[in-house]
Amino acid sequence: GSQNAIEEVGHGKIETNSERADRLKVGSHCSLHISDVRAEDAGKYTCQQYLSNGSQHGSDAPVHLSVLNSVSGDTHSLFTRVGDNVSLSCTNVVYPNCSSTTWNHHIKRLETTIEEVGHGKIKTNSERADRLKVGSDCSLHVRDVRAEDAGIYNCKQILSNGSQHGGDAPVHLSVLTNSLSTPVTDTKPDRPVTLRCFLYTYDGPGNCSRGVTEHVSLLWLDETGNKLKKDSRHQVTQTSDCDITLTLQKEDNNRKWICQ
């Protein structure tokens, strides 16, 4: 109510006793500029014109400021494996029923952006519609992840009038993928087998030079969880931080290897 109103600006000057004085500024057209916006800045702001005799000229000009609960625009990295299920969080939700939530998937190799979710509903024309689901918190659930699911997913809030509310909430999904250099049918008891493990990112297979927001380094482990090193039984070749190959000798058949 008006009894809780705080005067931030008086006669064009920031009130120095305001707790937010260091974050406020009056613009050249008498607008109020707020830097480093916080949740408590939300509320109703009213601009009034008072003449030198103390009387108000004209009517109030109210502005309602809403503040998103979490920061938009920061890209979050998410890592998963082929075949797993993954949940991509949306951090800028406006309506709890997800009616304004849109999820777009940007695929760099195809230079295309696909709308997977519109106004909280899975797009039925999406090739992946049967593997997608919108969570109760407007997150995007992807089932049975595949390498081609990698990319940047953008959660946006589009209001009923078509305008976007707040900023984007991007999630960079990278998918850990394994491949056998020789088809299983061609492997022979006395022949080495090469296993390639790579991270499929926005930039493609084995490329994490851009887009991944945190440092990544892959390694091969044996079944006891110890890091494999190059020796007479196996050879480890690291092409990049996101691409590592393991060559197994014949005596290593029927054993388990883990890439992470």
Short mmCIF file of C-alpha atoms in Angstrom, two decimals:
data_model
loop_
_atom_site.label_atom_id
_atom_site.label_comp_id
_atom_site.label_asym_id
_atom_site.label_seq_id
_atom_site.Cartn_x
_atom_site.Cartn_y
_atom_site.Cartn_z
CA GLY A 1 0.00 0.00 0.00
CA SER A 2 0.94 3.68 -0.20
CA GLN A 3 1.91 3.62 3.48
CA ASN A 4 4.92 1.49 2.49
CA ALA A 5 6.01 3.76 -0.36
CA ILE A 6 9.64 4.87 -0.39
CA GLU A 7 10.61 8.13 -2.08
CA GLU A 8 13.63 7.29 -4.21
CA VAL A 9 13.77 10.57 -6.17
CA GLY A 10 12.72 14.03 -5.04
CA HIS A 11 12.77 17.05 -7.36
CA GLY A 12 14.93 15.14 -9.84
CA LYS A 13 17.57 14.07 -7.30
CA ILE A 14 18.21 10.60 -5.89
CA GLU A 15 17.35 10.50 -2.17
CA THR A 16 20.70 9.79 -0.48
CA ASN A 17 19.02 8.05 2.47
CA SER A 18 17.65 5.36 0.14
CA GLU A 19 19.21 1.90 0.67
CA ARG A 20 19.51 1.67 -3.12
CA ALA A 21 20.91 5.14 -3.79
CA ASP A 22 24.18 3.74 -5.18
CA ARG A 23 22.24 1.65 -7.74
CA LEU A 24 19.86 4.39 -8.88
CA LYS A 25 20.25 7.15 -11.43
CA VAL A 26 17.89 9.69 -13.01
CA GLY A 27 18.04 9.64 -16.81
CA SER A 28 18.07 12.66 -19.12
CA HIS A 29 14.31 12.23 -19.72
CA CYS A 30 13.62 11.83 -15.98
CA SER A 31 13.48 8.03 -16.27
CA LEU A 32 14.69 5.99 -13.29
CA HIS A 33 17.68 3.75 -14.02
CA ILE A 34 18.33 0.77 -11.70
CA SER A 35 21.64 -1.08 -11.96
CA ASP A 36 22.30 -4.62 -10.69
CA VAL A 37 18.58 -5.41 -10.29
CA ARG A 38 17.63 -7.61 -7.32
CA ALA A 39 14.48 -9.55 -6.41
CA GLU A 40 13.48 -6.94 -3.83
CA ASP A 41 13.44 -4.24 -6.54
CA ALA A 42 10.16 -5.68 -7.85
CA GLY A 43 7.02 -3.65 -7.25
CA LYS A 44 5.09 -0.59 -8.33
CA TYR A 45 7.01 2.59 -9.16
CA THR A 46 5.05 5.82 -9.52
CA CYS A 47 6.36 8.94 -11.26
CA GLN A 48 4.69 12.15 -10.07
CA GLN A 49 5.21 15.81 -10.97
CA TYR A 50 5.26 18.25 -8.04
CA LEU A 51 5.44 21.98 -8.65
CA SER A 52 7.44 24.39 -6.50
CA ASN A 53 4.28 25.30 -4.55
CA GLY A 54 3.95 21.67 -3.43
CA SER A 55 0.91 20.81 -5.55
CA GLN A 56 0.87 17.81 -7.90
CA HIS A 57 0.63 18.55 -11.61
CA GLY A 58 -1.31 15.99 -13.64
CA SER A 59 -1.84 12.39 -12.65
CA ASP A 60 0.43 9.54 -11.53
CA ALA A 61 2.46 7.53 -14.08
CA PRO A 62 2.80 4.06 -12.51
CA VAL A 63 5.22 1.35 -13.71
CA HIS A 64 5.04 -2.25 -12.46
CA LEU A 65 8.46 -3.93 -12.33
CA SER A 66 8.69 -7.73 -12.28
CA VAL A 67 12.00 -9.46 -11.59
CA LEU A 68 12.76 -13.02 -12.73
CA ASN A 69 13.66 -15.33 -9.86
CA SER A 70 16.94 -16.39 -11.41
CA VAL A 71 19.48 -14.89 -13.74
CA SER A 72 18.72 -15.23 -17.45
CA GLY A 73 21.34 -15.32 -20.15
CA ASP A 74 23.88 -17.54 -18.38
CA THR A 75 24.55 -20.69 -20.39
CA HIS A 76 24.49 -23.85 -18.28
CA SER A 77 26.41 -26.93 -19.45
CA LEU A 78 24.81 -30.33 -19.09
CA PHE A 79 26.51 -33.64 -19.86
CA THR A 80 24.85 -37.00 -20.50
CA ARG A 81 25.48 -40.33 -22.23
CA VAL A 82 23.81 -41.93 -25.24
CA GLY A 83 20.77 -43.89 -24.06
CA ASP A 84 20.32 -41.96 -20.82
CA ASN A 85 17.39 -39.74 -19.86
CA VAL A 86 18.14 -36.08 -19.14
CA SER A 87 16.25 -33.09 -17.75
CA LEU A 88 17.00 -29.54 -18.94
CA SER A 89 16.00 -26.93 -16.35
CA CYS A 90 14.23 -23.72 -17.32
CA THR A 91 15.35 -20.94 -14.98
CA ASN A 92 13.15 -18.07 -16.17
CA VAL A 93 9.62 -19.47 -15.74
CA VAL A 94 6.86 -16.84 -15.46
CA TYR A 95 3.69 -18.94 -15.23
CA PRO A 96 3.82 -22.18 -13.18
CA ASN A 97 1.49 -23.85 -15.70
CA CYS A 98 4.22 -23.30 -18.37
CA SER A 99 1.74 -21.53 -20.69
CA SER A 100 4.42 -19.01 -21.73
CA THR A 101 7.32 -21.49 -21.93
CA THR A 102 8.97 -22.15 -25.31
CA TRP A 103 11.95 -24.48 -25.86
CA ASN A 104 14.08 -24.09 -29.01
CA HIS A 105 16.87 -26.46 -30.06
CA HIS A 106 19.70 -24.89 -32.08
CA ILE A 107 21.70 -27.38 -34.17
CA LYS A 108 24.86 -25.79 -35.54
CA ARG A 109 25.74 -28.50 -38.08
CA LEU A 110 22.34 -28.01 -39.74
CA GLU A 111 22.35 -24.24 -39.16
CA THR A 112 18.79 -24.53 -37.96
CA THR A 113 16.66 -23.87 -34.90
CA ILE A 114 13.74 -26.19 -34.12
CA GLU A 115 10.91 -25.22 -31.80
CA GLU A 116 10.37 -28.31 -29.63
CA VAL A 117 7.91 -26.75 -27.15
CA GLY A 118 5.43 -23.92 -27.69
CA HIS A 119 3.34 -22.46 -24.85
CA GLY A 120 4.19 -25.45 -22.68
CA LYS A 121 3.17 -28.11 -25.23
CA ILE A 122 5.43 -30.50 -27.18
CA LYS A 123 5.32 -29.72 -30.91
CA THR A 124 3.81 -32.84 -32.49
CA ASN A 125 5.65 -32.23 -35.77
CA SER A 126 9.03 -32.59 -34.03
CA GLU A 127 10.95 -35.73 -35.05
CA ARG A 128 11.68 -36.26 -31.36
CA ALA A 129 8.17 -35.62 -30.02
CA ASP A 130 7.84 -39.20 -28.71
CA ARG A 131 11.05 -38.79 -26.66
CA LEU A 132 10.24 -35.35 -25.21
CA LYS A 133 8.15 -34.31 -22.24
CA VAL A 134 7.58 -31.02 -20.37
CA GLY A 135 8.11 -31.37 -16.61
CA SER A 136 5.89 -29.86 -13.93
CA ASP A 137 8.53 -27.12 -13.45
CA CYS A 138 8.61 -26.43 -17.25
CA SER A 139 11.90 -28.31 -17.65
CA LEU A 140 12.44 -30.27 -20.87
CA HIS A 141 12.86 -34.04 -20.39
CA VAL A 142 14.66 -35.94 -23.18
CA ARG A 143 14.35 -39.74 -23.10
CA ASP A 144 16.80 -42.22 -24.68
CA VAL A 145 19.33 -39.51 -25.56
CA ARG A 146 21.09 -39.74 -28.94
CA ALA A 147 24.23 -38.01 -30.21
CA GLU A 148 22.19 -35.73 -32.46
CA ASP A 149 20.34 -34.38 -29.41
CA ALA A 150 23.46 -32.34 -28.57
CA GLY A 151 23.19 -28.60 -29.04
CA ILE A 152 21.96 -25.44 -27.38
CA TYR A 153 18.45 -25.50 -25.94
CA ASN A 154 16.89 -22.11 -25.23
CA CYS A 155 14.05 -21.69 -22.77
CA LYS A 156 12.10 -18.49 -23.46
CA GLN A 157 8.96 -16.97 -22.01
CA ILE A 158 6.62 -15.76 -24.75
CA LEU A 159 3.54 -13.91 -23.48
CA SER A 160 0.07 -14.16 -25.03
CA ASN A 161 0.67 -10.87 -26.90
CA GLY A 162 3.69 -12.42 -28.64
CA SER A 163 6.34 -10.44 -26.76
CA GLN A 164 9.22 -12.12 -24.91
CA HIS A 165 9.38 -11.66 -21.14
CA GLY A 166 12.91 -11.48 -19.74
CA GLY A 167 15.98 -12.99 -21.31
CA ASP A 168 16.82 -16.41 -22.70
CA ALA A 169 17.79 -19.31 -20.42
CA PRO A 170 20.14 -21.40 -22.59
CA VAL A 171 21.32 -24.93 -21.75
CA HIS A 172 24.25 -26.47 -23.64
CA LEU A 173 23.71 -30.24 -23.89
CA SER A 174 26.73 -32.42 -24.68
CA VAL A 175 26.42 -36.18 -25.22
CA LEU A 176 29.14 -38.71 -24.42
CA THR A 177 29.35 -41.23 -27.26
CA ASN A 178 31.31 -44.46 -27.76
CA SER A 179 32.08 -46.14 -31.05
CA LEU A 180 33.91 -49.28 -32.15
CA SER A 181 36.38 -48.75 -34.99
CA THR A 182 35.71 -52.21 -36.39
CA PRO A 183 32.23 -53.73 -36.61
CA VAL A 184 31.73 -56.42 -33.96
CA THR A 185 31.25 -59.04 -36.71
CA ASP A 186 34.75 -58.30 -38.04
CA THR A 187 36.62 -58.56 -34.73
CA LYS A 188 38.96 -61.52 -34.42
CA PRO A 189 40.57 -63.06 -31.31
CA ASP A 190 44.10 -62.11 -32.35
CA ARG A 191 43.29 -58.62 -33.62
CA PRO A 192 43.44 -55.37 -31.58
CA VAL A 193 40.16 -53.50 -31.09
CA THR A 194 39.93 -49.72 -31.09
CA LEU A 195 37.28 -47.94 -29.00
CA ARG A 196 36.67 -44.25 -29.56
CA CYS A 197 35.01 -42.12 -26.91
CA PHE A 198 34.05 -38.54 -27.71
CA LEU A 199 31.81 -35.78 -26.51
CA TYR A 200 29.22 -34.67 -29.07
CA THR A 201 28.80 -30.94 -28.48
CA TYR A 202 27.16 -27.94 -30.13
CA ASP A 203 30.27 -27.77 -32.35
CA GLY A 204 30.01 -31.42 -33.40
CA PRO A 205 31.75 -34.69 -32.44
CA GLY A 206 34.89 -34.36 -30.33
CA ASN A 207 34.96 -30.58 -30.52
CA CYS A 208 34.68 -28.64 -27.27
CA SER A 209 36.74 -25.57 -28.17
CA ARG A 210 33.68 -23.32 -27.93
CA GLY A 211 30.27 -23.47 -26.35
CA VAL A 212 31.07 -25.78 -23.44
CA THR A 213 31.16 -23.44 -20.45
CA GLU A 214 33.43 -25.53 -18.25
CA HIS A 215 36.67 -27.43 -18.77
CA VAL A 216 36.21 -31.02 -19.91
CA SER A 217 38.76 -33.81 -20.16
CA LEU A 218 37.87 -37.42 -21.03
CA LEU A 219 39.70 -40.48 -19.74
CA TRP A 220 39.45 -44.26 -19.93
CA LEU A 221 39.14 -46.34 -16.75
CA ASP A 222 39.51 -50.07 -16.17
CA GLU A 223 36.82 -52.10 -14.39
CA THR A 224 38.32 -51.23 -10.98
CA GLY A 225 38.04 -47.50 -11.70
CA ASN A 226 41.76 -46.84 -12.29
CA LYS A 227 42.87 -44.53 -15.08
CA LEU A 228 44.38 -46.40 -18.02
CA LYS A 229 47.84 -45.45 -19.18
CA LYS A 230 49.74 -46.46 -22.26
CA ASP A 231 51.50 -49.80 -21.88
CA SER A 232 52.02 -53.06 -23.79
CA ARG A 233 48.38 -54.14 -23.34
CA HIS A 234 46.56 -50.98 -24.31
CA GLN A 235 47.25 -47.70 -26.02
CA VAL A 236 45.44 -44.46 -25.16
CA THR A 237 45.44 -41.68 -27.75
CA GLN A 238 43.98 -38.29 -26.85
CA THR A 239 43.11 -36.28 -29.99
CA SER A 240 41.57 -33.47 -27.93
CA ASP A 241 40.07 -32.93 -24.48
CA CYS A 242 36.81 -34.24 -25.93
CA ASP A 243 38.10 -37.13 -28.06
CA ILE A 244 40.03 -40.10 -26.68
CA THR A 245 40.75 -43.50 -28.25
CA LEU A 246 41.62 -46.79 -26.56
CA THR A 247 43.28 -49.63 -28.49
CA LEU A 248 42.95 -53.02 -26.76
CA GLN A 249 45.28 -55.94 -27.38
CA LYS A 250 44.01 -59.52 -27.80
CA GLU A 251 44.54 -60.52 -24.15
CA ASP A 252 42.09 -57.84 -23.03
CA ASN A 253 38.99 -59.57 -24.40
CA ASN A 254 35.90 -59.94 -22.19
CA ARG A 255 36.84 -57.08 -19.91
CA LYS A 256 35.00 -53.88 -19.11
CA TRP A 257 36.25 -50.38 -19.92
CA ILE A 258 34.67 -47.11 -18.90
CA CYS A 259 34.99 -43.72 -20.56
CA GLN A 260 34.11 -40.64 -18.54
#
